[in-house]
Each structure stands twice: as C-alpha cells, then as structure tokens.
Amino acid sequence: MNDRVQGEERLTGFRHSRRLVVAATLTLLAGCAVIPKGSTPVTEPVEKGPDANVLPTDAGRHRVALLVPMTGANAAVGQSIANAATMALLDTNAANMRITTYDTATGAGAAATRAIADGNKLILGPLLSSDVTQVAAAARPAKVPMITYSNDSAVASRDVFVMGQAPGQSIARVLGFAKARGIKSVAAIIPTGDYGQRATAGLTQAAQANGIALSAIETYDRGNTSVASAVRRAKDKGRFDALLIADGSRIALQAGPLAGKGVKLLGTELWSGDGAIARSAAMRGAWFATVSDQRFGQFEKSYTGRFGATPSRLATLGYDSVLLTLNVARNWKPGTTFPTAKLYDPQGFIGLDGVFRFTASGMAERAMEVREVGAGTFATVSPAPARF
C-alpha cells in the first residue's frame, strides 16, 4: 500500500485509462475495422496452453495467463470471457502482451501450476471463488498476483484482486437511493449459501450507514418452496416500507406479489437485464442497482458479429481486465513482477462496465446506477457516477 503512485501520476494514469477505454469503445462503435465478422469463433491472440515441453520464447511481451473454465458446466461463460479478452487486445492494437488460456474445469490448481511454469507473471481469473484458493497456492510462492472474476470479497487480499460485482455494493447503492426517496424501514429475504451471507453482511452495513431500520431478514433454501414462507415470516415481524429480494428473477417473481400493497420492492445486480422481471406487472416500480449497460449494447453487437454468438454478461470482466492490465503495462518491464501497487489508483479505471477502483482489501469498488422496473423496460432513475 505504501507503494501507491502519488498525485499527478495517479491522475495521469486515470486519464490514460480513460483514453484507452474510449479508444477501445470507439473501435467497437466503428464496428468492422478491427472486428471482422465470422461464423466461427476466432480465439487468437488468446492462445491455448502451449505444449508442456515447449515454453514461449517471446521475451519482449508480457506473459499473462487467463484461467477460466473452457469445458464443463461453465464453459460458455469461460469462452465468452476468453473471446472478450481477445477483443480487448485487438481493439487496442496491443502487441506487447501474450495471453494464454488455461482450462480450470480440469483442475484450477493444476492450471495455475502450469501457467506459472510457462512464465506468466499475472493471472486473469479464475471465475469461481472456490478455485481462488487452489490458484493462490501455486501463484503466491511465485509472486504472481491474480485478478479474479469472482464476486466474493472474502477471497480478496494483497495479491488477489476481485473484479466481480459484490452484492453488498448493489445493496448499498439501492438502499442509499431508497433512503433519499423516503424509505425508512426494510425487510429482506435472502438465500442460504455464500451469496446470501455476503448479501446479509452488505445489507446490515448499508442499513446502518443509511439510518434504515431492518425489520426482518429471513432466509430460504433455493432448492425448495420456502420463499413464500420467508416473505410471510418477514411480514409477521411487523410493517416495512420496502422488501429486498436478494436473488434473481425466479425468486423475485415468486416473492414480489406477496410483499403487500404499498411495499416498494428492491433487488440486486442479479436482476440486471432480466426480461422476465420487466414483463411482470407485480414488479412495476421496483428498484435495483447494477453497473451501467451504456456500453454493453455495442459490445454485444460487436461480439456477436465476430463470434456468431451472444456473450455472457460476465464477458465484460474479461475485456475490462485486459484494458486494466494494458494500462498498468505501460510501466511494467516484461519478465518482471507485476506492479500491483498501480492497481490501487484512487481515481480508478474506466471499462465497459463503467468506473471502478480497487480498495485496500483488493475488492473492486464499482460505480453503479439505479434502475426502475417499468412496463417491459428498465429505466435508469439514478445514473452511475462518471468518476470517483
């Protein structure tokens, strides 16, 4: 932390990162100049892991490992992230970086060990928080940091930077907005499990920070029919102005109609882009917070034109992590330890998902907007800040 860049250099870095993403975004807007259309996926320059007996010899380029699931249940998300990483390199005409993809589905620890042996000095990924510990066991002794796509703040540390959207941040944003609109008391239904635990912690902190009374926090198991019971238990504990449903559309559509007349519905980032919520009359007027989709539409169009498929919404994490790495790489000598101190720039960085910065804990803090559910649409009622 003592190695953080100071004053003018921080501002310069922010301006450079702004120029970098603006240039990349303009390329997306241009459409076909850098991203030609194709019916089959094109994965270069993101490469498959090299032969175990043949190490890369391009000493003039930064070696970065991309650890994502390329097979198994999460392969589609992993492929989207890998494709997006390719797009970021092409959109910025980056020739100083080599990104090699390693499949975590067959063992995240083994993938990390191979990546380290191949000479990579930075790891982008893994996707799942459960894989972070295995990757760290191989990466930490080699002094190779990682920028993971997980949203689990518990895995963040001095050498593990977490890029995903944490539920606590979206909850804090929507509660702050709700407080300004007159909401004084909130009840919540939250799933059991890791996500639910993080949501509960975030809700408790946000309610206290905003002076909002928590009338009830009720949990349920996603695998059974206890959602209605959770809402009923919350109502039995007293009146509340708003009900937070910390889950996706399937649960929200069950719980929303049960909240009661005059109760404002609140959601999390899991509602983002979910048409089922927008189509439900019972969800009209609900608020939730998430990162801005302002740039995602053009990214999605360009991605589809190139790869012939629709990207996962998480694909932007792959794109933005490469932009972030390229920004830091301006002052990073190939073959040396990645300068993690540069990631703590308090001015933050700009990506497709908007402005973000890493806190002292290693967790990404994101600028989020608040949306309101309309008749088949989502309307932004409080834009995401343009800078910190």
Short mmCIF file of C-alpha atoms in Angstrom, two decimals:
data_model
loop_
_atom_site.label_atom_id
_atom_site.label_comp_id
_atom_site.label_asym_id
_atom_site.label_seq_id
_atom_site.Cartn_x
_atom_site.Cartn_y
_atom_site.Cartn_z
CA MET A 1 0.00 0.00 0.00
CA ASN A 2 2.96 2.32 0.67
CA ASP A 3 3.97 1.89 -2.97
CA ARG A 4 0.87 3.61 -4.35
CA VAL A 5 1.52 6.14 -7.04
CA GLN A 6 1.14 9.72 -5.92
CA GLY A 7 -0.71 12.86 -7.05
CA GLU A 8 -0.06 13.75 -10.65
CA GLU A 9 0.92 10.22 -11.69
CA ARG A 10 -2.43 8.93 -10.39
CA LEU A 11 -4.37 11.48 -12.36
CA THR A 12 -2.26 10.80 -15.44
CA GLY A 13 -2.96 7.08 -15.09
CA PHE A 14 -6.68 7.72 -14.85
CA ARG A 15 -6.60 9.94 -17.92
CA HIS A 16 -4.62 7.34 -19.82
CA SER A 17 -7.04 4.59 -18.82
CA ARG A 18 -9.90 6.84 -19.92
CA ARG A 19 -8.22 7.32 -23.31
CA LEU A 20 -7.61 3.59 -23.54
CA VAL A 21 -11.22 2.61 -22.99
CA VAL A 22 -12.51 5.47 -25.12
CA ALA A 23 -10.27 4.32 -27.95
CA ALA A 24 -11.44 0.75 -27.50
CA THR A 25 -15.06 1.86 -27.33
CA LEU A 26 -14.69 3.93 -30.48
CA THR A 27 -13.33 0.83 -32.18
CA LEU A 28 -16.43 -1.03 -31.09
CA LEU A 29 -18.56 1.76 -32.47
CA ALA A 30 -16.63 1.66 -35.72
CA GLY A 31 -17.68 -1.96 -35.96
CA CYS A 32 -15.84 -3.73 -38.72
CA ALA A 33 -12.37 -2.19 -38.93
CA VAL A 34 -10.80 -4.29 -36.19
CA ILE A 35 -13.51 -6.85 -35.52
CA PRO A 36 -14.34 -8.65 -38.77
CA LYS A 37 -17.41 -10.79 -38.94
CA GLY A 38 -17.04 -14.53 -38.84
CA SER A 39 -19.30 -17.51 -38.41
CA THR A 40 -16.89 -19.48 -36.22
CA PRO A 41 -15.11 -18.43 -33.03
CA VAL A 42 -11.69 -16.93 -33.56
CA THR A 43 -9.56 -17.14 -30.43
CA GLU A 44 -6.21 -15.65 -31.37
CA PRO A 45 -4.25 -13.95 -29.86
CA VAL A 46 -5.63 -15.66 -26.74
CA GLU A 47 -3.89 -18.98 -27.10
CA LYS A 48 -4.39 -22.45 -25.71
CA GLY A 49 -1.76 -23.59 -23.25
CA PRO A 50 1.49 -24.43 -25.03
CA ASP A 51 2.98 -27.89 -25.20
CA ALA A 52 4.31 -28.83 -21.78
CA ASN A 53 7.81 -29.25 -23.18
CA VAL A 54 7.90 -26.04 -25.22
CA LEU A 55 7.84 -22.74 -23.33
CA PRO A 56 7.13 -19.41 -25.03
CA THR A 57 10.24 -17.53 -26.14
CA ASP A 58 8.80 -14.06 -26.86
CA ALA A 59 10.70 -12.26 -24.09
CA GLY A 60 9.58 -8.86 -25.38
CA ARG A 61 5.91 -9.40 -24.49
CA HIS A 62 4.15 -9.57 -21.16
CA ARG A 63 3.01 -13.09 -20.39
CA VAL A 64 -0.44 -13.19 -18.87
CA ALA A 65 -2.44 -16.32 -18.05
CA LEU A 66 -6.21 -16.45 -18.45
CA LEU A 67 -7.67 -19.09 -16.14
CA VAL A 68 -11.31 -19.82 -16.95
CA PRO A 69 -13.46 -22.92 -17.47
CA MET A 70 -13.23 -23.92 -21.14
CA THR A 71 -15.00 -27.25 -20.63
CA GLY A 72 -17.71 -28.42 -18.27
CA ALA A 73 -20.80 -26.67 -16.93
CA ASN A 74 -19.35 -23.14 -17.08
CA ALA A 75 -17.62 -23.48 -20.44
CA ALA A 76 -19.90 -20.98 -22.20
CA VAL A 77 -19.06 -18.26 -19.68
CA GLY A 78 -15.36 -19.10 -19.85
CA GLN A 79 -15.38 -18.95 -23.66
CA SER A 80 -17.17 -15.59 -23.56
CA ILE A 81 -14.52 -14.18 -21.23
CA ALA A 82 -11.71 -15.56 -23.41
CA ASN A 83 -13.27 -14.10 -26.55
CA ALA A 84 -13.72 -10.74 -24.85
CA ALA A 85 -10.06 -10.75 -23.83
CA THR A 86 -9.19 -11.26 -27.49
CA MET A 87 -11.40 -8.33 -28.48
CA ALA A 88 -9.68 -6.05 -25.97
CA LEU A 89 -6.26 -6.86 -27.41
CA LEU A 90 -7.45 -6.28 -30.95
CA ASP A 91 -9.42 -3.13 -30.17
CA THR A 92 -6.36 -1.53 -28.60
CA ASN A 93 -3.88 -2.91 -31.17
CA ALA A 94 -1.84 -4.27 -28.27
CA ALA A 95 1.31 -6.03 -29.42
CA ASN A 96 3.12 -6.09 -26.08
CA MET A 97 1.09 -8.80 -24.38
CA ARG A 98 0.63 -12.53 -24.81
CA ILE A 99 -2.44 -14.06 -23.17
CA THR A 100 -2.55 -17.84 -22.84
CA THR A 101 -5.74 -19.62 -21.81
CA TYR A 102 -5.76 -22.46 -19.27
CA ASP A 103 -8.83 -24.57 -18.52
CA THR A 104 -9.77 -24.55 -14.84
CA ALA A 105 -12.56 -27.12 -15.24
CA THR A 106 -9.99 -29.93 -15.14
CA GLY A 107 -8.36 -28.52 -12.01
CA ALA A 108 -7.70 -24.89 -11.13
CA GLY A 109 -4.59 -25.69 -9.12
CA ALA A 110 -3.06 -27.69 -11.96
CA ALA A 111 -3.91 -24.93 -14.44
CA ALA A 112 -2.22 -22.35 -12.23
CA THR A 113 0.86 -24.52 -11.75
CA ARG A 114 1.23 -24.89 -15.50
CA ALA A 115 0.68 -21.18 -16.05
CA ILE A 116 3.44 -20.33 -13.57
CA ALA A 117 5.79 -22.89 -15.15
CA ASP A 118 5.15 -21.30 -18.54
CA GLY A 119 6.47 -17.98 -17.27
CA ASN A 120 3.25 -16.00 -16.85
CA LYS A 121 3.61 -13.06 -14.45
CA LEU A 122 -0.09 -12.25 -13.98
CA ILE A 123 -3.21 -14.40 -13.76
CA LEU A 124 -6.58 -13.16 -15.00
CA GLY A 125 -9.19 -15.36 -13.36
CA PRO A 126 -10.32 -17.76 -12.11
CA LEU A 127 -14.07 -17.35 -12.47
CA LEU A 128 -15.18 -19.19 -9.33
CA SER A 129 -14.27 -18.16 -5.80
CA SER A 130 -13.89 -21.83 -4.89
CA ASP A 131 -10.95 -22.01 -7.33
CA VAL A 132 -9.13 -18.98 -5.96
CA THR A 133 -7.55 -20.83 -3.03
CA GLN A 134 -6.12 -23.50 -5.33
CA VAL A 135 -4.76 -20.91 -7.74
CA ALA A 136 -3.27 -18.83 -4.93
CA ALA A 137 -1.44 -21.88 -3.56
CA ALA A 138 0.53 -22.06 -6.81
CA ALA A 139 0.73 -18.35 -7.61
CA ARG A 140 1.63 -16.83 -4.24
CA PRO A 141 5.02 -18.55 -3.78
CA ALA A 142 5.95 -17.42 -7.31
CA LYS A 143 4.87 -13.84 -6.52
CA VAL A 144 2.30 -13.92 -9.32
CA PRO A 145 -0.85 -11.92 -8.46
CA MET A 146 -4.29 -12.61 -9.82
CA ILE A 147 -7.27 -10.53 -10.88
CA THR A 148 -10.21 -12.85 -10.35
CA TYR A 149 -13.65 -12.60 -11.93
CA SER A 150 -15.30 -13.82 -8.73
CA ASN A 151 -17.59 -11.51 -6.76
CA ASP A 152 -16.58 -12.93 -3.38
CA SER A 153 -14.98 -10.24 -1.24
CA ALA A 154 -13.78 -12.92 1.19
CA VAL A 155 -11.06 -14.07 -1.24
CA ALA A 156 -9.66 -10.56 -1.83
CA SER A 157 -6.17 -9.89 -0.48
CA ARG A 158 -2.92 -8.04 -1.21
CA ASP A 159 -2.30 -10.28 -4.24
CA VAL A 160 -5.85 -11.33 -5.15
CA PHE A 161 -7.89 -8.56 -6.76
CA VAL A 162 -11.62 -9.22 -7.14
CA MET A 163 -13.35 -7.71 -10.20
CA GLY A 164 -16.85 -9.13 -9.88
CA GLN A 165 -19.92 -7.22 -8.72
CA ALA A 166 -20.31 -7.77 -4.99
CA PRO A 167 -23.93 -7.97 -3.79
CA GLY A 168 -23.11 -5.69 -0.87
CA GLN A 169 -22.28 -2.85 -3.25
CA SER A 170 -25.51 -3.07 -5.22
CA ILE A 171 -27.48 -3.32 -1.98
CA ALA A 172 -25.72 -0.28 -0.53
CA ARG A 173 -26.42 1.71 -3.70
CA VAL A 174 -30.12 0.87 -3.87
CA LEU A 175 -30.62 1.43 -0.14
CA GLY A 176 -28.97 4.84 -0.35
CA PHE A 177 -31.30 5.74 -3.21
CA ALA A 178 -34.33 4.35 -1.37
CA LYS A 179 -33.48 6.34 1.74
CA ALA A 180 -33.38 9.54 -0.33
CA ARG A 181 -36.83 8.64 -1.67
CA GLY A 182 -38.36 8.27 1.78
CA ILE A 183 -37.84 4.60 2.61
CA LYS A 184 -37.30 4.25 6.37
CA SER A 185 -37.64 0.52 7.04
CA VAL A 186 -36.68 -2.56 5.05
CA ALA A 187 -37.27 -6.29 5.34
CA ALA A 188 -35.26 -8.76 3.32
CA ILE A 189 -35.47 -12.32 2.07
CA ILE A 190 -32.06 -13.77 1.32
CA PRO A 191 -30.98 -17.22 0.09
CA THR A 192 -28.83 -19.50 2.18
CA GLY A 193 -25.27 -20.07 0.96
CA ASP A 194 -22.25 -17.91 0.18
CA TYR A 195 -24.10 -15.29 -1.88
CA GLY A 196 -26.71 -14.94 0.84
CA GLN A 197 -24.07 -14.49 3.52
CA ARG A 198 -22.39 -11.72 1.54
CA ALA A 199 -25.75 -10.08 0.83
CA THR A 200 -26.70 -10.20 4.52
CA ALA A 201 -23.43 -8.59 5.58
CA GLY A 202 -23.82 -5.90 2.93
CA LEU A 203 -27.43 -5.23 3.88
CA THR A 204 -26.63 -4.88 7.58
CA GLN A 205 -23.83 -2.41 6.90
CA ALA A 206 -25.82 -0.42 4.34
CA ALA A 207 -28.89 -0.15 6.55
CA GLN A 208 -26.82 1.13 9.44
CA ALA A 209 -24.94 3.60 7.23
CA ASN A 210 -28.19 4.99 5.81
CA GLY A 211 -30.18 5.03 9.04
CA ILE A 212 -32.71 2.49 7.73
CA ALA A 213 -34.44 0.17 10.18
CA LEU A 214 -34.15 -3.55 9.40
CA SER A 215 -37.47 -5.06 10.40
CA ALA A 216 -36.60 -8.61 9.34
CA ILE A 217 -34.03 -10.70 7.49
CA GLU A 218 -35.46 -14.07 6.50
CA THR A 219 -33.56 -16.81 4.69
CA TYR A 220 -34.75 -19.58 2.40
CA ASP A 221 -33.36 -22.54 0.51
CA ARG A 222 -33.35 -22.03 -3.25
CA GLY A 223 -33.99 -25.70 -3.74
CA ASN A 224 -37.43 -25.84 -2.14
CA THR A 225 -40.64 -23.86 -1.78
CA SER A 226 -39.71 -21.83 1.31
CA VAL A 227 -39.74 -18.45 -0.48
CA ALA A 228 -43.39 -17.73 0.32
CA SER A 229 -42.77 -18.77 3.91
CA ALA A 230 -39.82 -16.36 4.15
CA VAL A 231 -42.00 -13.45 2.97
CA ARG A 232 -44.73 -14.44 5.40
CA ARG A 233 -42.29 -14.58 8.32
CA ALA A 234 -40.95 -11.14 7.41
CA LYS A 235 -44.47 -9.68 7.36
CA ASP A 236 -45.30 -11.31 10.69
CA LYS A 237 -42.47 -9.36 12.33
CA GLY A 238 -44.00 -6.00 11.56
CA ARG A 239 -44.57 -3.41 8.87
CA PHE A 240 -41.85 -2.25 6.49
CA ASP A 241 -41.61 0.26 3.67
CA ALA A 242 -39.61 -1.94 1.30
CA LEU A 243 -38.77 -5.59 0.72
CA LEU A 244 -35.31 -6.50 -0.56
CA ILE A 245 -35.26 -9.69 -2.64
CA ALA A 246 -31.60 -10.66 -2.86
CA ASP A 247 -31.95 -13.14 -5.70
CA GLY A 248 -32.66 -13.49 -9.41
CA SER A 249 -35.90 -13.39 -11.36
CA ARG A 250 -37.21 -16.84 -10.44
CA ILE A 251 -37.32 -15.97 -6.76
CA ALA A 252 -38.26 -12.32 -7.30
CA LEU A 253 -41.30 -13.28 -9.34
CA GLN A 254 -42.46 -15.60 -6.56
CA ALA A 255 -41.85 -13.16 -3.72
CA GLY A 256 -42.80 -9.84 -5.31
CA PRO A 257 -46.58 -10.37 -5.47
CA LEU A 258 -46.59 -11.44 -1.80
CA ALA A 259 -44.96 -8.30 -0.41
CA GLY A 260 -48.21 -6.45 0.14
CA LYS A 261 -49.81 -3.25 -1.08
CA GLY A 262 -47.65 -0.16 -0.91
CA VAL A 263 -44.41 -2.04 -0.25
CA LYS A 264 -41.54 -0.96 -2.52
CA LEU A 265 -39.61 -3.89 -3.98
CA LEU A 266 -35.82 -3.71 -4.07
CA GLY A 267 -33.38 -6.00 -5.86
CA THR A 268 -29.70 -6.60 -6.50
CA GLU A 269 -27.40 -6.83 -9.51
CA LEU A 270 -28.90 -10.27 -10.24
CA TRP A 271 -31.90 -8.51 -11.80
CA SER A 272 -29.81 -6.78 -14.46
CA GLY A 273 -31.00 -7.43 -17.99
CA ASP A 274 -33.62 -9.97 -16.91
CA GLY A 275 -36.61 -9.55 -19.19
CA ALA A 276 -38.85 -11.71 -17.02
CA ILE A 277 -38.78 -9.10 -14.27
CA ALA A 278 -39.52 -6.29 -16.72
CA ARG A 279 -42.53 -8.20 -18.06
CA SER A 280 -44.08 -8.78 -14.64
CA ALA A 281 -46.80 -6.33 -13.63
CA ALA A 282 -46.17 -7.18 -9.97
CA MET A 283 -42.59 -5.89 -10.26
CA ARG A 284 -43.51 -2.46 -11.68
CA GLY A 285 -41.81 0.33 -9.81
CA ALA A 286 -39.18 -1.91 -8.21
CA TRP A 287 -35.64 -0.54 -7.86
CA PHE A 288 -32.30 -2.28 -8.15
CA ALA A 289 -28.69 -1.23 -8.62
CA THR A 290 -26.10 -2.57 -11.03
CA VAL A 291 -23.30 -1.43 -13.32
CA SER A 292 -24.28 0.63 -16.33
CA ASP A 293 -25.27 -1.07 -19.59
CA GLN A 294 -24.43 2.07 -21.56
CA ARG A 295 -21.53 0.43 -23.42
CA PHE A 296 -22.66 -3.18 -23.22
CA GLY A 297 -25.10 -2.98 -26.13
CA GLN A 298 -22.43 -2.04 -28.66
CA PHE A 299 -20.01 -4.55 -27.15
CA GLU A 300 -22.64 -7.28 -27.51
CA LYS A 301 -23.27 -6.33 -31.13
CA SER A 302 -19.57 -6.38 -32.00
CA TYR A 303 -19.01 -9.62 -30.12
CA THR A 304 -21.90 -11.33 -31.89
CA GLY A 305 -20.67 -10.11 -35.27
CA ARG A 306 -17.26 -11.57 -34.65
CA PHE A 307 -18.00 -14.83 -32.86
CA GLY A 308 -21.52 -15.62 -34.04
CA ALA A 309 -22.85 -15.98 -30.51
CA THR A 310 -24.29 -13.85 -27.74
CA PRO A 311 -21.78 -13.07 -24.98
CA SER A 312 -22.33 -13.80 -21.34
CA ARG A 313 -22.94 -10.62 -19.37
CA LEU A 314 -19.76 -11.53 -17.47
CA ALA A 315 -17.72 -11.25 -20.68
CA THR A 316 -17.08 -7.58 -19.98
CA LEU A 317 -14.98 -8.64 -16.99
CA GLY A 318 -12.57 -10.29 -19.40
CA TYR A 319 -12.48 -7.23 -21.64
CA ASP A 320 -12.01 -4.78 -18.79
CA SER A 321 -9.34 -6.88 -17.07
CA VAL A 322 -7.25 -6.73 -20.24
CA LEU A 323 -7.73 -2.95 -20.53
CA LEU A 324 -6.66 -2.66 -16.90
CA THR A 325 -3.57 -4.79 -17.49
CA LEU A 326 -2.61 -2.81 -20.59
CA ASN A 327 -2.90 0.40 -18.62
CA VAL A 328 -0.53 -0.89 -15.94
CA ALA A 329 1.75 -2.47 -18.56
CA ARG A 330 2.95 0.95 -19.71
CA ASN A 331 5.43 0.89 -16.83
CA TRP A 332 5.83 -2.87 -16.44
CA LYS A 333 9.02 -4.43 -17.78
CA PRO A 334 8.37 -7.81 -19.45
CA GLY A 335 9.50 -10.72 -17.34
CA THR A 336 9.37 -8.82 -14.05
CA THR A 337 6.88 -8.99 -11.18
CA PHE A 338 3.55 -7.35 -11.97
CA PRO A 339 3.36 -3.95 -10.19
CA THR A 340 0.23 -4.45 -8.09
CA ALA A 341 0.69 -1.04 -6.44
CA LYS A 342 -0.54 0.52 -9.69
CA LEU A 343 -3.92 -1.14 -9.18
CA TYR A 344 -4.67 0.99 -6.13
CA ASP A 345 -5.12 4.21 -8.09
CA PRO A 346 -7.83 6.09 -6.13
CA GLN A 347 -9.02 7.82 -9.31
CA GLY A 348 -9.92 4.39 -10.64
CA PHE A 349 -10.14 2.96 -14.13
CA ILE A 350 -12.79 3.04 -16.84
CA GLY A 351 -14.07 -0.07 -18.57
CA LEU A 352 -17.13 -1.26 -20.44
CA ASP A 353 -18.93 -1.59 -17.11
CA GLY A 354 -18.05 1.95 -16.07
CA VAL A 355 -15.70 3.31 -13.44
CA PHE A 356 -14.11 1.01 -10.88
CA ARG A 357 -11.20 1.01 -8.46
CA PHE A 358 -9.64 -1.42 -6.03
CA THR A 359 -9.91 -0.78 -2.31
CA ALA A 360 -7.15 -1.56 0.17
CA SER A 361 -8.69 -5.02 0.64
CA GLY A 362 -8.33 -5.87 -3.06
CA MET A 363 -12.07 -5.68 -3.80
CA ALA A 364 -13.28 -3.71 -6.81
CA GLU A 365 -15.49 -0.77 -5.89
CA ARG A 366 -17.84 -0.02 -8.77
CA ALA A 367 -19.88 2.98 -9.78
CA MET A 368 -23.46 1.71 -10.08
CA GLU A 369 -26.71 3.08 -11.39
CA VAL A 370 -30.21 2.55 -10.04
CA ARG A 371 -32.90 1.25 -12.39
CA GLU A 372 -36.65 1.14 -12.05
CA VAL A 373 -38.78 -1.63 -13.49
CA GLY A 374 -41.32 -0.30 -15.96
CA ALA A 375 -43.83 -1.86 -18.35
CA GLY A 376 -41.49 -4.26 -20.12
CA THR A 377 -38.50 -1.98 -19.67
CA PHE A 378 -35.87 -0.82 -17.21
CA ALA A 379 -35.36 2.92 -16.77
CA THR A 380 -32.29 4.47 -15.17
CA VAL A 381 -33.51 6.69 -12.34
CA SER A 382 -30.09 7.45 -10.85
CA PRO A 383 -27.10 7.31 -13.24
CA ALA A 384 -23.79 5.77 -12.25
CA PRO A 385 -21.18 8.39 -11.33
CA ALA A 386 -18.69 9.12 -14.11
CA ARG A 387 -15.78 9.17 -11.67
CA PHE A 388 -14.94 8.71 -8.01
#
